Short mmCIF file of C-alpha atoms in Angstrom, two decimals:
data_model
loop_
_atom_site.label_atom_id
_atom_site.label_comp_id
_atom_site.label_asym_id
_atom_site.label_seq_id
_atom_site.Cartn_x
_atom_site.Cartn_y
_atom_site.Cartn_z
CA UNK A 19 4.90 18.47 -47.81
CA UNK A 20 6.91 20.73 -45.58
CA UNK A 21 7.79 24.20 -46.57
CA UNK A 22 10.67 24.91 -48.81
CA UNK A 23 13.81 26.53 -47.21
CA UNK A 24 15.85 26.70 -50.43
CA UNK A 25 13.95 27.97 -53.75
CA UNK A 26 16.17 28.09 -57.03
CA UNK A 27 14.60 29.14 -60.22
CA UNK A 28 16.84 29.12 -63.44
CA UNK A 29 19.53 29.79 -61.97
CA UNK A 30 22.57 30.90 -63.98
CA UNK A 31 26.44 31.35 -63.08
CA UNK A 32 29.15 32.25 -66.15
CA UNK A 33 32.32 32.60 -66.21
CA UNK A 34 33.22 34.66 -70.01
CA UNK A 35 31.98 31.78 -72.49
CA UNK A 36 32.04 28.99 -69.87
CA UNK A 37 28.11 28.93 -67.85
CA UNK A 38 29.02 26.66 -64.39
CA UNK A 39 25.57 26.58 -63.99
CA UNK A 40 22.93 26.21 -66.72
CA UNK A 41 19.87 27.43 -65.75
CA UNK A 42 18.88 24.99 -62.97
CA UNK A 43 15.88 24.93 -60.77
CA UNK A 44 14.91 22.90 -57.68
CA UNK A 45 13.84 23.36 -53.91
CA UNK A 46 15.09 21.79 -50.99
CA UNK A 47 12.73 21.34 -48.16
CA UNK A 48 12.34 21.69 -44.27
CA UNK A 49 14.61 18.84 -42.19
CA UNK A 50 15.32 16.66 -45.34
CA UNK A 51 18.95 15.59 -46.30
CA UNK A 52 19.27 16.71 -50.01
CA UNK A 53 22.04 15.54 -52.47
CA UNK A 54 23.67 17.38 -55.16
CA UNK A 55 25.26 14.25 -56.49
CA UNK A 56 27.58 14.87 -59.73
CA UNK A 57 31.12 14.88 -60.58
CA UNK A 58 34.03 17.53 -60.74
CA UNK A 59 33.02 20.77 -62.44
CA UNK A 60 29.43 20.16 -62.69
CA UNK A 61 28.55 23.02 -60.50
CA UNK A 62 28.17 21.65 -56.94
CA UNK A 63 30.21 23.58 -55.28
CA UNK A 64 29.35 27.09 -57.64
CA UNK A 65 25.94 26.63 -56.35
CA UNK A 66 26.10 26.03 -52.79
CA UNK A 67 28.71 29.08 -52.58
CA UNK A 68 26.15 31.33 -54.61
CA UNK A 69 23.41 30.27 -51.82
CA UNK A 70 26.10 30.75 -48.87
CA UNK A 71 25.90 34.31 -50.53
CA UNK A 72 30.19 33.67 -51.10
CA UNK A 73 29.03 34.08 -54.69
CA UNK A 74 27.95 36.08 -56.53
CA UNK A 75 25.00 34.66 -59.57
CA UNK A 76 24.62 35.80 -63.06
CA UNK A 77 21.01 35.34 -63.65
CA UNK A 78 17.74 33.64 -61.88
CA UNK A 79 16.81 33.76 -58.62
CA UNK A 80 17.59 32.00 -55.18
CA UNK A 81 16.38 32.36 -51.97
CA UNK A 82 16.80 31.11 -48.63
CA UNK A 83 14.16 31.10 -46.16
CA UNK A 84 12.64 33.44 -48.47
CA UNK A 85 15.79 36.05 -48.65
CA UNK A 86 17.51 36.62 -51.83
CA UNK A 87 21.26 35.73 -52.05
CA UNK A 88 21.04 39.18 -54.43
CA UNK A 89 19.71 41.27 -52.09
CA UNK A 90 22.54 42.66 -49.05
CA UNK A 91 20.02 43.06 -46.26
CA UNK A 92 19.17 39.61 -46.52
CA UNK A 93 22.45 38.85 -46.67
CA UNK A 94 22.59 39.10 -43.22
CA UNK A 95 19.53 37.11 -42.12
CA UNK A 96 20.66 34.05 -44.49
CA UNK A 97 23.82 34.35 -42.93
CA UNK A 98 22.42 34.00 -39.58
CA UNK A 99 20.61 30.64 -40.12
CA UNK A 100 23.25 28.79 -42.34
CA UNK A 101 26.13 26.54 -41.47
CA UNK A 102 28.08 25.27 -43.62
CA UNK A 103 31.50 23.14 -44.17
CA UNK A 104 33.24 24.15 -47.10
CA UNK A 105 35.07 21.21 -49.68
CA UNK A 106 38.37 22.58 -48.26
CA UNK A 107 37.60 22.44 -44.67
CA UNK A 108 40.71 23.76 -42.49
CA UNK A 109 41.17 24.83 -38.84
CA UNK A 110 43.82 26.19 -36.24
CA UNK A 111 46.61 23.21 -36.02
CA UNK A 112 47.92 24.68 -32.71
CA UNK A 113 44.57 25.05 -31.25
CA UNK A 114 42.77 22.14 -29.77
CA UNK A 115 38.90 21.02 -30.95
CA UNK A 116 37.20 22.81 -28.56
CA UNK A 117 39.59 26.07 -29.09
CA UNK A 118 38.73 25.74 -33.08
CA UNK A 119 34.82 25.42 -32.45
CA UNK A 120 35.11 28.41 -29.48
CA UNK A 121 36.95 30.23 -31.92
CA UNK A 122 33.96 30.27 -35.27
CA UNK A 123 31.56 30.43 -31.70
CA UNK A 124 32.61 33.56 -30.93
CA UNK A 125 31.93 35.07 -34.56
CA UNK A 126 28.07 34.38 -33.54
CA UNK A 127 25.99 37.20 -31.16
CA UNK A 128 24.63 33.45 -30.05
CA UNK A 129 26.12 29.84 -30.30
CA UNK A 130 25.60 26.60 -28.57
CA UNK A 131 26.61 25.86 -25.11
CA UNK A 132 30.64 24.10 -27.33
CA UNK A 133 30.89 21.21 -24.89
CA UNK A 134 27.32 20.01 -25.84
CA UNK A 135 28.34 20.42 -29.72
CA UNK A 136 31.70 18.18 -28.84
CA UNK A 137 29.57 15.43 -27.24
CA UNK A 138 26.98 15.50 -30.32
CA UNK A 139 29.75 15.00 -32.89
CA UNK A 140 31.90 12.27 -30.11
CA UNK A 141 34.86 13.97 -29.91
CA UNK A 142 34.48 14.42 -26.16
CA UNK A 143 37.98 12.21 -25.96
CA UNK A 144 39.61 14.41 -28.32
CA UNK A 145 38.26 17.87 -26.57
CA UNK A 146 42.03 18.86 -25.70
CA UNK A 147 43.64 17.55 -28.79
CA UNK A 148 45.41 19.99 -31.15
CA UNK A 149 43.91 19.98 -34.58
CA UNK A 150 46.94 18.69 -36.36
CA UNK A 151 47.15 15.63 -34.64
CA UNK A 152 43.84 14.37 -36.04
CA UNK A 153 42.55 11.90 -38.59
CA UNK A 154 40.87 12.75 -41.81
CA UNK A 155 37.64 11.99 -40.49
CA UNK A 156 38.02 13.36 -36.85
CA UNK A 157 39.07 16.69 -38.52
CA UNK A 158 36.05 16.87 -40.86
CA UNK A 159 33.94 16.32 -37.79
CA UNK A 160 35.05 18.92 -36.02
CA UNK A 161 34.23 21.03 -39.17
CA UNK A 162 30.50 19.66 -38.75
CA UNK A 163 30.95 21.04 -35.22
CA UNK A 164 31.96 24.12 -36.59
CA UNK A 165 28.97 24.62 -38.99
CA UNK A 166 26.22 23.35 -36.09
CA UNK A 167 28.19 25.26 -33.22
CA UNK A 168 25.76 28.77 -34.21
CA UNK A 169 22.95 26.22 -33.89
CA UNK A 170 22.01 26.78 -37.96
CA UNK A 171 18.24 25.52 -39.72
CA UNK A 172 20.30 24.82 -42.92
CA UNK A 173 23.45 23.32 -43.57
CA UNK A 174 25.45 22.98 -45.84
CA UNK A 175 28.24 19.67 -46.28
CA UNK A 176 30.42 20.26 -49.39
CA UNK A 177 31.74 16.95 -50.21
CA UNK A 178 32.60 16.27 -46.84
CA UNK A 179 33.76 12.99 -46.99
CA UNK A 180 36.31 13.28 -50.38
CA UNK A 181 39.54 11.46 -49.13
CA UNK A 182 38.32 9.54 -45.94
CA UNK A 183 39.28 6.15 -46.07
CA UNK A 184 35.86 3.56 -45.65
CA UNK A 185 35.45 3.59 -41.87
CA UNK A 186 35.99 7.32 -41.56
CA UNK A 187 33.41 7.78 -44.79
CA UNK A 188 30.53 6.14 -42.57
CA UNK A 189 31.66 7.51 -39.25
CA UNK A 190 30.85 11.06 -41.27
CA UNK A 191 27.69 9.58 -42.91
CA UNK A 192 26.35 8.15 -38.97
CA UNK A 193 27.17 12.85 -38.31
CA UNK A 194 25.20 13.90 -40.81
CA UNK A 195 22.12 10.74 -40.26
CA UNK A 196 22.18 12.70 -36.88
CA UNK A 197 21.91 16.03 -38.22
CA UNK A 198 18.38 15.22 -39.50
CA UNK A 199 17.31 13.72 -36.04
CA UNK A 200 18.10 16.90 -35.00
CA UNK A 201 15.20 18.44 -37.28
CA UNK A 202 18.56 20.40 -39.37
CA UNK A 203 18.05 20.60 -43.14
CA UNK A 204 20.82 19.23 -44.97
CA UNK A 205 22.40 20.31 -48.27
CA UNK A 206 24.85 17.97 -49.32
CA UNK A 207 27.20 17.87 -52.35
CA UNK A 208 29.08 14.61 -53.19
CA UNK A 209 30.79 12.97 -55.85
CA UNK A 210 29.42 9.11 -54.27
CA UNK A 211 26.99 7.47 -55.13
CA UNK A 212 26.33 4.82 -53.01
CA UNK A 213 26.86 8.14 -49.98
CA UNK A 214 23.76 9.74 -51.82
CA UNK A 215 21.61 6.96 -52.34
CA UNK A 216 22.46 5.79 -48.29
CA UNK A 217 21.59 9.31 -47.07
CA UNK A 218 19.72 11.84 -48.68
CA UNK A 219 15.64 12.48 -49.26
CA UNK A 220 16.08 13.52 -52.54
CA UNK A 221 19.02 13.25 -55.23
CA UNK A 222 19.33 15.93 -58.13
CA UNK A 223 22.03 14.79 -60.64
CA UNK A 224 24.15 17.70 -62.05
CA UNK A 225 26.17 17.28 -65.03
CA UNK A 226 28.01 20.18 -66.84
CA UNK A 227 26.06 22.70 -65.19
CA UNK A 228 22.80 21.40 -66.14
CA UNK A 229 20.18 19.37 -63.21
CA UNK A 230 19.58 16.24 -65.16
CA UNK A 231 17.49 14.20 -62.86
CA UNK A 232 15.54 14.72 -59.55
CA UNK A 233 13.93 12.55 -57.09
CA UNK A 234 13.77 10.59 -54.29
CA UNK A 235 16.83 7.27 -54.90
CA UNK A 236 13.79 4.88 -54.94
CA UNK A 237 12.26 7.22 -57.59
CA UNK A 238 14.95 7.55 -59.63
CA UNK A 239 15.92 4.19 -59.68
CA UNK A 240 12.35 3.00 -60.29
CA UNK A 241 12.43 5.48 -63.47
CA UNK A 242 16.19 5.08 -64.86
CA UNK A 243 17.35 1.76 -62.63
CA UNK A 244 16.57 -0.43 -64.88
CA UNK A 245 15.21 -4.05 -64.43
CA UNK A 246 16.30 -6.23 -61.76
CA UNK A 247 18.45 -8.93 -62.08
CA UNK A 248 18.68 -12.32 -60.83
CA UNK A 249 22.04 -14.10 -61.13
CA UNK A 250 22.38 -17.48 -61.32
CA UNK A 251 26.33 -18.32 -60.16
CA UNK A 252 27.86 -21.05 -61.87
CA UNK A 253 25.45 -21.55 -64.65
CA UNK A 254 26.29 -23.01 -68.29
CA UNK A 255 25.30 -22.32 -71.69
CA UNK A 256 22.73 -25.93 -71.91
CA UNK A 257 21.04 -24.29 -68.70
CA UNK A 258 21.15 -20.69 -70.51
CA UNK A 259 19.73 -21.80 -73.56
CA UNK A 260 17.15 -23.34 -71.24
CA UNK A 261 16.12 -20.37 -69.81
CA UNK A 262 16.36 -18.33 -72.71
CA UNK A 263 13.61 -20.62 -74.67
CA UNK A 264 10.75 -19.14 -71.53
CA UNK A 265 12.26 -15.65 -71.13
CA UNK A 266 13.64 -13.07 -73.33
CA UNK A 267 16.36 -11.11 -71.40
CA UNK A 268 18.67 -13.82 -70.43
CA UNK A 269 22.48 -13.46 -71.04
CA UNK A 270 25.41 -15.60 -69.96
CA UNK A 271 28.68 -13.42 -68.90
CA UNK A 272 32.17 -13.98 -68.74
CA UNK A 273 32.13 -15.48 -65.35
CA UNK A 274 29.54 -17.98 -66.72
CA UNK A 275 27.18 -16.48 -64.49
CA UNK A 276 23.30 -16.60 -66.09
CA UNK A 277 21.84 -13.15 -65.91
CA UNK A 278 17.98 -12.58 -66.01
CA UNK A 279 16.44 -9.49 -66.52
CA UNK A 280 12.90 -9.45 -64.22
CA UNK A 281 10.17 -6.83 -65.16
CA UNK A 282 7.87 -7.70 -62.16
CA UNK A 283 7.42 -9.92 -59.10
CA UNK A 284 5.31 -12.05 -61.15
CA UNK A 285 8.29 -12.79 -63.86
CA UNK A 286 10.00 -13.63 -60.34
CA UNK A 287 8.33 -15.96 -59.25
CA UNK A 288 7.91 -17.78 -63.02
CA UNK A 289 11.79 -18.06 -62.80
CA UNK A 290 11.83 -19.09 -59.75
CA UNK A 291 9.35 -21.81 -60.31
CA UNK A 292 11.22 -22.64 -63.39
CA UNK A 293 14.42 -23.01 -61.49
CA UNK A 294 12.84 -25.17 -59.03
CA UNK A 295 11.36 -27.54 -61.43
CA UNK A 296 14.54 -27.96 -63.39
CA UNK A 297 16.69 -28.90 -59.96
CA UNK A 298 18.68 -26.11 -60.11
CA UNK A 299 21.19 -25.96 -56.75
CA UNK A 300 23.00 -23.37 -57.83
CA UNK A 301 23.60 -20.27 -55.68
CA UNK A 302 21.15 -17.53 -56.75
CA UNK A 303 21.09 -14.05 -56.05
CA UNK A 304 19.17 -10.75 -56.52
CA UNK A 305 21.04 -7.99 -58.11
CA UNK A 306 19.18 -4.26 -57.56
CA UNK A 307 19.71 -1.34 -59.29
CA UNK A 308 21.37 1.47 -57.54
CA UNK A 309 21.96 5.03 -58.23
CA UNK A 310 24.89 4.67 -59.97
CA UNK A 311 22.91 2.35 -62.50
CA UNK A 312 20.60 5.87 -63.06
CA UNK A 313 23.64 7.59 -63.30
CA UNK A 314 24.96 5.73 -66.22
CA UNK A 315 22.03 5.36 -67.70
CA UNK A 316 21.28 9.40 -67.66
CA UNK A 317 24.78 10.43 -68.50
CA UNK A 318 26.33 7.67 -69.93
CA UNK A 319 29.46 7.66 -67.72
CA UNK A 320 30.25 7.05 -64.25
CA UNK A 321 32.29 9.03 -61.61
CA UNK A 322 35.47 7.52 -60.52
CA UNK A 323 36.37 7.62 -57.13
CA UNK A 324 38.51 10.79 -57.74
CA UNK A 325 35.27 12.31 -58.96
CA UNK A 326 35.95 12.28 -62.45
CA UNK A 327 33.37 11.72 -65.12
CA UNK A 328 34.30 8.75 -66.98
CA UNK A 329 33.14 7.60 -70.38
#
């Protein structure tokens, strides 16, 4: 396994009575995308600005590269070999993209050669443009430019794609897929779910402070997913009572579609033959379960596209 750039061991944050962050641990490792995934106030964003060393922690330890966030003269060597675009990402209106990126450029003793950074991100036709004339999803590219333009190992992408309509939402995720070509290690925070299970390594799953889950998506949907489900379209309750004589998790919903709940490909298959036998022509499909099934299933809510835990 490669070596771990980010190490976090019980890591605590309070604010007077209220703890942001509740003792958490985890480790993000060498050129892998990994996802905080969680919704408003969990304590995304509290942790990534405690290991951008904005922050300041209460309790635990965390280290980048091996430097503690505590510890000033390491400060400065974190700071050196981090990127990151903050939730709130905001640049010079008046200035064009490659003024903006030349601008945080110059903060760095070293940065990369800005025209190269414009063509990596494809903004080359919007080089002379002035910031305020850009889309959602052009300006939060140009704040990935911003963050890679010191040439960083780590970076960090604070819900960057809250607000983007669809298109611009996977013209950001196609940025950051790129990012990890690069060899970068990502650290991404993000209220979506289908955004972490599409891009990132590994998933942890913070709610109210606390990590609840962590894995790889295929992981955690092997261990909270649930079962697979094939869906009959169409279906009626003679051909559901049918079914529901051979197998025990078959359901009929409102759309009087026939639900059955498969353990294994071997349950598959019985169905299937089943089907078959019976002259069933109905359309029939294969439902999955996705991250957001793990979600609900671990916190018992989902998160709304406003990022709001919901009941």
């Amino acid at each position: 396994m490669a070596k771990p750039v980010v190490e976090v061991d019980t890591l605590v944050k309070q604010y007077g009575q209220l703890r942001a962050v509740d003792g958490i641990s985890f480790k993000v490792h060498e050129e892998e995308v990994f996802a905080f995934l969680g919704p408003n106030g969990a304590g995304k964003t509290t942790t990534v600005e405690i290991l951008e060393c904005i922050r300041p922690l209460t309790s635990g330890t965390a280290r980048i590269f091996g430097y503690e966030v505590t510890r000033n003269s390491d400060v400065v060597e974190i700071k050196r070999r981090i990127g990151a675009l903050p939730q709130e990402f905001s640049a010079l209106d008046k200035l064009t993209v490659k003024e903006n990126i030349e601008l945080i450029g110059d903060m760095y003793e070293k940065h990369l050669d800005v025209m190269e950074i414009i063509k990596l991100l494809d903004l080359e036709d919007k080089t002379n443009e002035k910031f305020e004339n850009l889309s959602g999803g052009l300006k939060q590219r140009v704040g990935v430019a911003a963050a890679l333009v010191s040439d960083p190992q780590l970076i960090f992408l604070d819900e960057p794609t809250t607000g983007l309509d669809p298109k611009a939402r996977r013209d950001v995720w196609a940025v950051i897929t790129n990012l990890k070509k690069l060899g970068k290690t990502v650290f991404l925070t993000t209220h979506y779910m289908e955004e972490a299970q599409m891009l990132a390594d590994r998933v942890a799953i913070i709610n109210k402070g606390k990590i609840a889950a962590i894995g790889s998506p295929q992981e955690l949907i092997a261990q909270y997913g649930g079962l697979k489900i094939l869906k009959i379209r169409g279906g009626d309750e003679a051909l559901a009572g049918l079914l529901q004589k051979k197998y025990d998790k078959v359901s009929l919903n409102s759309n009087g579609d026939i639900l059955v709940k498969i353990d294994d490909a071997e349950e598959f298959w019985r169905v299937m033959a089943t089907l078959t036998d019976m002259k069933v022509g109905r359309d029939i499909e294969i439902q999955t379960p996705t991250i957001e099934d793990v979600f609900l299933k671990i916190t018992g809510g989902i998160i709304t596209e406003e990022g709001e835990l919901k009941q």
